[in-house]
Amino acid sequence: MTLNAGNAGNRAGAGAHVHDADSVYALTAGPDVPGERLDGDLLGGDLRVDVAVVGGGITGLSAAYHLAKAGVSVALVDARGFGWGASGRNGGQVNPGLKHEPAAIEKAFGPELGARMVAFAFTAPDKVFQLVSEAGIACEAQRTGTVRAAFSAGSVGFLERATAELQRRGMPVEWLDRAAVAQATGTARYTAAALDRRGGSLNPLAYSRGLARAAAGAGARLFPHTPALSLARMADGWILATPTGQIRAARVILGTNGYTDDLWPGLKRAVVPVFSGIIASEPLAERDAARILPGRHVLYEHESITVYYRLDADNRLLMGGRSRLRPLHGPAPFPDLRRYTQRLWPFLADVRWSHGWNGQLGITTDHYPVIAAPAPGLVACIGYNGRGVAMATAMGGELARWATGTPEPALDMPVRPFTTYPFHGLWPIGAAIRIAYGRARNALGI
Ligand SMILES: Cc1cc2nc3c(=O)[nH]c(=O)nc-3n(C[C@H](O)[C@H](O)[C@H](O)COP(=O)(O)OP(=O)(O)OC[C@H]3O[C@@H](n4cnc5c(N)ncnc54)[C@H](O)[C@@H]3O)c2cc1C
């Protein structure tokens, strides 16, 4: 096993494009989208638009794209670049559904809204692949299916019940027994798995930049490196202040998720910004790639600690899982992921790891995403609990519907108050305990 010391040493400083230096996606994502500079002096005053969006990840960019396409004037600001947050550095897995299973969703939100939420979340990958095709985004998108795999008795039982439920609902999900999952993954690690044909993968940085290009092409005004410093309510809408100028808008959408700051009081405490990390190998030989994932499915484990992996278009193996709770660079700080790769596929002993990085994703108290409307004309959408590639894309469309006057009860995801974690400041300690506990359970196979 070889580490690329050059990459490990190539750190981006605070405030720089961390993933430009560290993630493998920048190799093939194409150029950054320059956007515009918000300059109050040049504008001769404030920029006036119908809708202002804070956050240039998939949530904000999808909302801006949908709004611009509908002829609504929209301006988006991001403190960094487009896709700088979780959106440009995630595992690139386009997975259907929410963290909870359909029956649980319908129980929690009632049969009518629950059924709409199920339909919405399980068709979210359709929206990604449709958008990629409609906007002509080159991001290595492929719809090869998502595998949910399990090895512990409890998880296998859960997965079996969940798969039966999805099949009863007519969803395209196949049960893979021990032999079938070994065939699909090249490892004997798993007892069983479920294959959902609706999932797939893409290069998330290329996707985010493609969304930005598509939004700008449709007429959205995009301002990177423009932090929103404050929001003030006026009689006719909102004033959003940045270091270089102000934006006046009738409505505001906050899509800041795991990078939420103090812009709106308390919102930061509604999500726990859990870190997840990924290492990427140098391209594997074709015969090794065909041995580990012959169907080129994406896989995530349904276990105490989620490990997820896939091959990219160049046969690089991307292994993801929990990470230490601070920005990390290069493959060296992820020994658990490297060891786990050896455990899954001992024949990959000579794999060379070239890249490693991590990022923050938003977890909510009940593991459902939250659309909150804490003041008139203001909405925040956070907490996809690890399902943001598909869900944030779909949610952007819902936020655009909200901003163009669709009544809240008619949206396919509920608008509800955000709840804050009571001991939010202590989350790193809680997360560390949770990870250690999950690792112990996984080691014991329970
Ligand atoms: C390592 C990792 C792996 C993951 N793997 C997967 C996966 O395989 N599949 C999947 O579905 N999901 C995955 N996720 C989750 C997914 O990436 C997120 O749910 C999704 O990208 C969230 O998008 P977003 O636009 O809501 O937030 P983000 O992409 O995090 O964007 C938030 C943006 O807000 C900006 N911002 C914050 N405050 C301000 C401010 N005051 N002013 C201006 N800008 C501001 C930030 O700069 C940032 O760009 C993963 C996440 C991580 C970190």
XYZ file of C-alpha atoms and ligand atoms in Angstrom:
499
model
C 0.000 0.000 0.000
C 1.465 3.351 -0.965
C 0.456 6.823 0.115
C 0.948 9.785 -2.134
C 2.872 12.091 0.155
C 2.686 14.885 -2.403
C -1.050 15.033 -2.133
C -1.009 14.720 1.637
C 1.275 17.705 1.825
C -0.698 19.768 -0.628
C -2.959 21.447 1.869
C -5.375 24.182 1.107
C -5.331 26.905 3.718
C -8.384 27.983 5.656
C -10.851 29.585 3.310
C -9.303 28.067 0.179
C -10.963 25.470 -2.045
C -10.104 22.501 0.135
C -11.355 19.950 -2.351
C -9.536 21.561 -5.287
C -6.357 20.406 -3.634
C -7.559 17.237 -1.953
C -10.501 15.559 -3.629
C -10.068 13.381 -6.662
C -13.037 15.042 -8.314
C -11.132 18.157 -9.339
C -9.048 16.013 -11.738
C -12.013 15.587 -14.075
C -14.586 18.164 -12.930
C -13.624 20.829 -15.452
C -13.010 24.461 -14.537
C -14.577 26.261 -11.605
C -17.512 28.528 -12.485
C -16.282 32.094 -12.037
C -19.647 33.749 -11.342
C -19.855 37.492 -10.757
C -18.600 39.926 -8.157
C -21.269 41.641 -6.095
C -20.181 45.257 -6.097
C -22.577 47.701 -4.470
C -20.656 50.681 -5.865
C -20.793 49.445 -9.447
C -24.460 48.566 -9.093
C -25.112 52.094 -7.808
C -26.991 50.654 -4.850
C -28.472 47.340 -3.779
C -29.084 44.452 -6.169
C -32.858 43.808 -6.332
C -34.188 40.345 -7.118
C -37.287 38.297 -6.382
C -35.381 35.576 -4.537
C -31.998 35.510 -2.797
C -30.327 32.158 -2.098
C -27.579 31.605 0.472
C -25.431 28.520 -0.196
C -23.970 27.338 -3.491
C -24.306 23.599 -2.905
C -26.776 21.309 -4.631
C -29.718 22.697 -2.601
C -29.068 26.344 -3.443
C -27.944 25.751 -7.024
C -30.879 23.485 -7.849
C -33.271 26.073 -6.381
C -31.593 28.859 -8.382
C -31.713 26.763 -11.568
C -35.409 25.970 -11.181
C -36.254 29.584 -10.347
C -34.258 31.069 -13.224
C -35.795 28.596 -15.637
C -39.241 29.712 -14.469
C -38.292 33.321 -15.273
C -37.890 34.419 -11.637
C -35.021 36.809 -10.899
C -32.658 35.121 -8.453
C -29.262 35.895 -6.904
C -27.177 33.275 -5.088
C -24.224 33.891 -2.783
C -21.730 31.391 -1.430
C -19.002 32.164 1.071
C -16.605 29.980 -0.975
C -16.980 28.476 -4.455
C -19.861 26.503 -5.990
C -19.821 22.965 -4.649
C -17.240 23.886 -2.006
C -19.325 22.289 0.780
C -20.556 18.708 1.006
C -21.975 18.950 -2.514
C -18.620 18.966 -4.277
C -16.848 16.433 -2.067
C -19.353 13.686 -1.268
C -19.309 10.030 -2.287
C -21.174 10.778 -5.509
C -23.794 8.143 -4.713
C -27.235 9.010 -6.062
C -29.394 7.060 -3.631
C -33.188 6.809 -3.486
C -35.233 7.299 -0.337
C -34.831 8.811 3.093
C -33.108 7.436 6.161
C -36.473 5.965 7.246
C -38.464 3.285 5.443
C -41.817 4.148 3.743
C -44.122 2.700 6.440
C -42.272 4.640 9.142
C -42.539 7.847 7.086
C -46.287 7.380 6.617
C -46.693 6.642 10.323
C -44.759 9.752 11.321
C -46.388 12.182 8.882
C -49.776 10.576 8.184
C -50.927 8.570 5.158
C -51.469 11.483 2.764
C -48.362 13.625 3.320
C -46.324 10.515 4.161
C -47.205 8.894 0.835
C -46.229 12.061 -1.039
C -42.921 12.195 0.869
C -42.211 8.553 -0.031
C -42.966 9.166 -3.710
C -40.839 12.324 -3.643
C -37.807 10.777 -1.923
C -37.759 7.543 -3.897
C -38.013 9.348 -7.242
C -35.353 11.905 -6.281
C -32.687 10.067 -8.374
C -34.953 10.489 -11.442
C -34.681 14.237 -10.954
C -30.878 14.095 -10.845
C -30.547 12.074 -14.044
C -33.233 14.146 -15.801
C -31.527 17.395 -14.806
C -28.118 16.104 -15.915
C -29.568 15.241 -19.293
C -31.746 18.349 -19.713
C -28.923 20.744 -18.770
C -26.231 18.678 -20.547
C -24.032 18.367 -17.440
C -20.877 16.300 -18.065
C -20.379 14.638 -14.673
C -19.808 10.930 -15.350
C -23.415 10.201 -14.355
C -24.392 6.552 -14.600
C -27.476 4.758 -13.351
C -26.035 1.437 -12.269
C -28.021 0.888 -9.065
C -27.456 1.207 -5.316
C -26.593 -1.809 -3.156
C -27.435 -1.703 0.568
C -25.388 -4.476 2.162
C -25.365 -6.009 5.654
C -23.322 -8.517 7.626
C -24.726 -8.396 11.173
C -27.799 -10.491 12.031
C -29.807 -7.452 13.156
C -29.071 -5.471 10.001
C -29.762 -8.424 7.710
C -33.158 -8.926 9.363
C -33.952 -5.243 9.032
C -32.891 -5.181 5.390
C -34.983 -8.251 4.618
C -38.125 -6.627 6.062
C -37.363 -3.319 4.341
C -36.810 -5.007 0.975
C -40.066 -6.973 1.272
C -41.875 -3.698 2.029
C -40.359 -1.904 -0.968
C -41.178 -4.858 -3.232
C -44.803 -4.899 -1.974
C -44.977 -1.266 -3.054
C -43.824 -2.238 -6.540
C -40.390 -0.636 -6.240
C -37.536 -2.073 -8.365
C -35.545 -3.598 -5.499
C -33.917 -7.049 -5.661
C -32.837 -9.225 -2.753
C -29.264 -10.496 -3.041
C -28.474 -13.564 -0.948
C -24.977 -14.397 0.278
C -23.827 -15.842 -3.058
C -25.382 -13.052 -5.123
C -23.907 -10.277 -2.983
C -20.476 -11.958 -3.088
C -20.777 -12.029 -6.858
C -21.799 -8.342 -6.956
C -19.026 -7.155 -4.623
C -16.116 -9.581 -4.944
C -16.023 -10.066 -1.163
C -17.452 -12.656 1.226
C -18.043 -9.965 3.863
C -21.811 -9.645 3.430
C -24.627 -11.955 4.427
C -27.144 -10.253 2.156
C -27.977 -7.039 0.324
C -30.698 -5.178 -1.537
C -30.119 -3.769 -5.017
C -32.186 -0.742 -5.970
C -31.973 -0.096 -9.703
C -32.955 3.571 -9.338
C -29.606 4.617 -7.818
C -26.322 5.445 -9.485
C -23.326 7.736 -9.304
C -21.743 10.920 -10.586
C -18.756 13.174 -10.006
C -20.279 15.544 -7.437
C -17.944 18.481 -8.060
C -18.610 18.294 -11.804
C -22.329 18.039 -11.045
C -22.276 21.064 -8.720
C -20.326 23.153 -11.198
C -22.620 21.968 -13.991
C -25.631 23.045 -11.940
C -24.013 26.460 -11.403
C -23.360 26.812 -15.139
C -26.929 25.757 -15.949
C -28.379 28.190 -13.383
C -26.260 31.069 -14.717
C -27.201 30.085 -18.280
C -30.868 30.316 -17.320
C -30.320 33.815 -15.937
C -29.461 33.348 -12.235
C -26.912 35.809 -10.822
C -24.220 33.839 -8.969
C -21.765 35.393 -6.504
C -19.008 33.115 -5.153
C -16.689 34.203 -2.322
C -19.508 36.361 -1.000
C -20.493 35.446 2.570
C -23.952 36.492 3.726
C -23.224 38.426 6.911
C -26.702 39.414 8.039
C -30.356 39.247 7.116
C -32.723 42.090 7.969
C -36.477 42.058 7.494
C -37.977 45.117 5.761
C -41.598 45.986 5.015
C -41.329 44.535 1.505
C -38.896 41.676 1.995
C -35.334 41.120 3.087
C -31.937 42.796 2.902
C -29.010 40.416 2.770
C -25.712 42.094 3.569
C -22.331 40.898 2.276
C -18.882 42.519 2.527
C -19.194 43.980 -0.983
C -22.839 44.925 -1.313
C -26.440 44.223 -0.377
C -29.164 42.165 -2.034
C -32.855 43.058 -1.603
C -35.257 40.190 -2.183
C -38.899 39.423 -1.499
C -37.961 35.887 -0.465
C -34.837 34.215 0.861
C -33.760 30.555 0.734
C -31.037 29.281 3.072
C -29.218 26.186 1.768
C -26.245 26.168 4.114
C -26.740 22.702 5.638
C -23.684 21.204 7.405
C -21.839 24.526 7.017
C -24.596 26.614 8.608
C -23.206 29.567 10.570
C -24.888 32.173 12.776
C -26.668 33.969 9.909
C -30.094 32.930 11.225
C -30.412 32.626 15.021
C -30.433 29.034 16.254
C -30.334 27.365 12.820
C -26.781 26.155 13.370
C -27.959 24.177 16.403
C -30.616 22.366 14.317
C -28.010 20.273 12.453
C -25.082 18.304 13.722
C -22.330 18.794 11.125
C -20.970 15.253 11.169
C -17.732 14.644 9.275
C -17.416 11.937 6.657
C -14.162 11.074 4.866
C -13.187 9.478 1.569
C -9.998 7.998 0.150
C -9.467 7.411 -3.560
C -7.067 4.964 -5.152
C -5.116 5.313 -8.322
C -6.997 3.671 -11.225
C -7.321 -0.082 -10.665
C -6.438 -2.603 -13.337
C -9.547 -3.473 -15.351
C -9.506 -7.078 -14.072
C -9.492 -5.916 -10.392
C -12.270 -3.404 -11.028
C -14.350 -6.100 -12.710
C -13.730 -8.410 -9.751
C -14.872 -6.035 -7.006
C -17.870 -4.319 -8.587
C -18.659 -6.020 -11.905
C -22.026 -4.248 -12.191
C -20.463 -0.899 -11.189
C -23.114 -0.495 -8.508
C -22.579 1.970 -5.682
C -22.677 0.368 -2.245
C -23.317 1.480 1.271
C -23.380 -0.724 4.337
C -26.462 -0.748 6.496
C -24.573 -1.103 9.783
C -23.764 0.853 12.967
C -21.075 2.797 11.114
C -21.787 3.447 7.458
C -19.045 2.550 4.999
C -19.749 3.377 1.351
C -17.819 2.803 -1.835
C -17.864 2.759 -5.613
C -15.625 2.863 -8.652
C -15.365 6.052 -10.675
C -15.161 6.388 -14.451
C -11.359 5.881 -14.339
C -11.627 2.726 -12.165
C -10.491 4.566 -9.051
C -11.864 2.967 -5.906
C -13.535 5.544 -3.651
C -13.946 4.307 -0.061
C -15.939 6.464 2.357
C -16.840 6.377 6.031
C -16.801 8.309 9.259
C -13.803 10.515 9.847
C -12.145 12.396 12.651
C -13.981 15.616 13.426
C -11.756 18.161 11.723
C -10.623 18.870 8.164
C -8.218 16.151 6.988
C -6.037 16.033 3.906
C -4.562 13.176 1.890
C -5.050 9.430 2.446
C -2.776 9.127 5.508
C -5.360 10.192 8.152
C -7.794 7.435 7.130
C -6.097 4.201 8.290
C -9.443 2.529 9.102
C -10.679 2.892 5.521
C -7.405 1.562 4.129
C -7.482 -1.419 6.511
C -11.117 -2.121 5.730
C -10.348 -2.215 2.006
C -7.777 -4.946 2.677
C -10.329 -6.843 4.709
C -12.906 -6.700 1.912
C -10.520 -7.512 -0.927
C -7.199 -9.002 0.244
C -6.115 -9.232 -3.413
C -5.960 -5.415 -3.508
C -2.877 -5.459 -1.246
C -0.901 -3.211 -3.590
C -3.548 -0.585 -4.105
C -2.055 2.912 -4.178
C -4.079 5.627 -2.468
C -3.623 9.005 -4.109
C -6.265 11.207 -2.467
C -8.087 11.674 0.816
C -10.421 14.371 2.125
C -13.455 14.902 4.300
C -16.415 17.237 4.741
C -19.433 18.034 6.883
C -22.942 16.728 6.308
C -26.043 17.775 8.213
C -27.756 15.341 10.595
C -31.090 16.325 12.181
C -32.645 15.219 15.478
C -35.216 12.918 13.801
C -33.116 12.037 10.717
C -35.603 13.722 8.378
C -34.596 16.744 6.285
C -36.080 19.968 7.590
C -37.707 22.707 5.578
C -38.246 25.467 8.119
C -39.899 28.837 7.553
C -38.838 30.733 10.687
C -40.073 34.137 9.390
C -42.355 35.320 6.578
C -40.630 34.998 3.206
C -37.674 33.062 4.623
C -37.060 29.348 4.281
C -34.167 27.090 5.297
C -33.655 23.562 4.039
C -31.130 21.421 5.874
C -30.233 17.937 7.058
C -30.392 15.275 4.347
C -28.707 12.836 6.721
C -26.307 11.553 4.055
C -28.801 11.442 1.163
C -28.232 14.919 -0.227
C -27.142 14.269 -3.805
C -30.601 13.144 -4.868
C -32.644 14.813 -2.109
C -31.024 18.268 -2.368
C -31.535 18.204 -6.132
C -35.217 17.390 -5.720
C -35.591 19.774 -2.796
C -34.257 22.642 -4.923
C -37.339 22.192 -7.099
C -39.622 22.251 -4.047
C -37.956 25.397 -2.710
C -38.481 27.049 -6.094
C -42.168 26.101 -5.865
C -42.300 27.636 -2.364
C -40.634 30.822 -3.597
C -43.143 31.170 -6.431
C -46.135 30.972 -4.118
C -47.058 27.273 -3.796
C -48.845 27.011 -0.426
C -46.758 25.141 2.144
C -49.215 22.226 2.587
C -49.000 21.549 -1.167
C -45.251 20.941 -1.067
C -44.151 17.295 -1.143
C -41.983 17.703 1.943
C -43.353 19.223 5.155
C -42.549 22.748 6.277
C -42.078 22.509 10.037
C -40.214 24.280 12.807
C -36.606 23.318 13.238
C -35.696 21.750 16.549
C -32.326 22.438 18.047
C -30.101 19.877 19.706
C -30.136 20.698 23.441
C -26.412 20.027 23.932
C -25.290 21.027 20.446
C -21.939 22.372 21.660
C -21.064 18.890 22.945
C -21.737 17.088 19.637
C -18.091 16.231 18.895
C -17.914 14.219 22.143
C -21.234 12.475 21.414
C -20.151 11.695 17.836
C -16.816 10.271 18.983
C -18.589 7.972 21.461
C -21.095 6.929 18.777
C -18.317 6.067 16.290
C -16.358 4.064 18.884
C -19.557 2.220 19.852
C -20.418 1.509 16.206
C -16.917 0.215 15.487
C -17.089 -2.108 18.495
C -20.468 -3.454 17.327
C -19.207 -3.931 13.770
C -16.107 -5.733 15.040
C -18.376 -8.093 16.971
C -20.656 -8.489 13.945
C -23.745 -7.341 15.874
C -17.698 13.126 2.646
C -19.180 13.156 2.333
C -19.731 12.105 1.627
C -21.099 12.113 1.295
N -21.565 11.153 0.471
C -22.837 11.243 -0.013
C -23.264 10.361 -1.027
O -22.511 9.530 -1.533
N -24.565 10.466 -1.450
C -25.419 11.422 -0.938
O -26.578 11.478 -1.346
N -24.993 12.328 -0.012
C -23.727 12.266 0.444
N -23.279 13.203 1.341
C -24.190 14.269 1.761
C -24.357 15.337 0.664
O -23.122 15.699 0.144
C -25.082 16.554 1.248
O -26.301 16.146 1.833
C -25.394 17.611 0.191
O -24.291 17.894 -0.615
C -25.890 18.865 0.861
O -25.948 19.910 -0.088
P -26.283 21.388 0.373
O -26.319 22.217 -0.838
O -27.503 21.380 1.213
O -25.094 21.807 1.353
P -23.536 22.059 1.058
O -23.110 21.436 -0.202
O -22.783 21.694 2.277
O -23.455 23.620 0.790
C -23.606 24.585 1.790
C -22.932 25.855 1.286
O -23.346 26.947 2.105
C -22.299 27.885 2.115
N -22.511 28.810 3.237
C -22.694 28.512 4.555
N -22.922 29.658 5.256
C -22.897 30.683 4.368
C -23.065 32.090 4.468
N -23.319 32.698 5.649
N -22.968 32.845 3.351
C -22.722 32.268 2.141
N -22.551 30.938 1.988
C -22.648 30.164 3.077
C -21.042 27.029 2.221
O -19.897 27.720 1.768
C -21.409 25.820 1.355
O -20.885 25.920 0.033
C -21.929 13.200 1.730
C -21.361 14.250 2.459
C -20.015 14.242 2.756
C -19.418 15.402 3.516
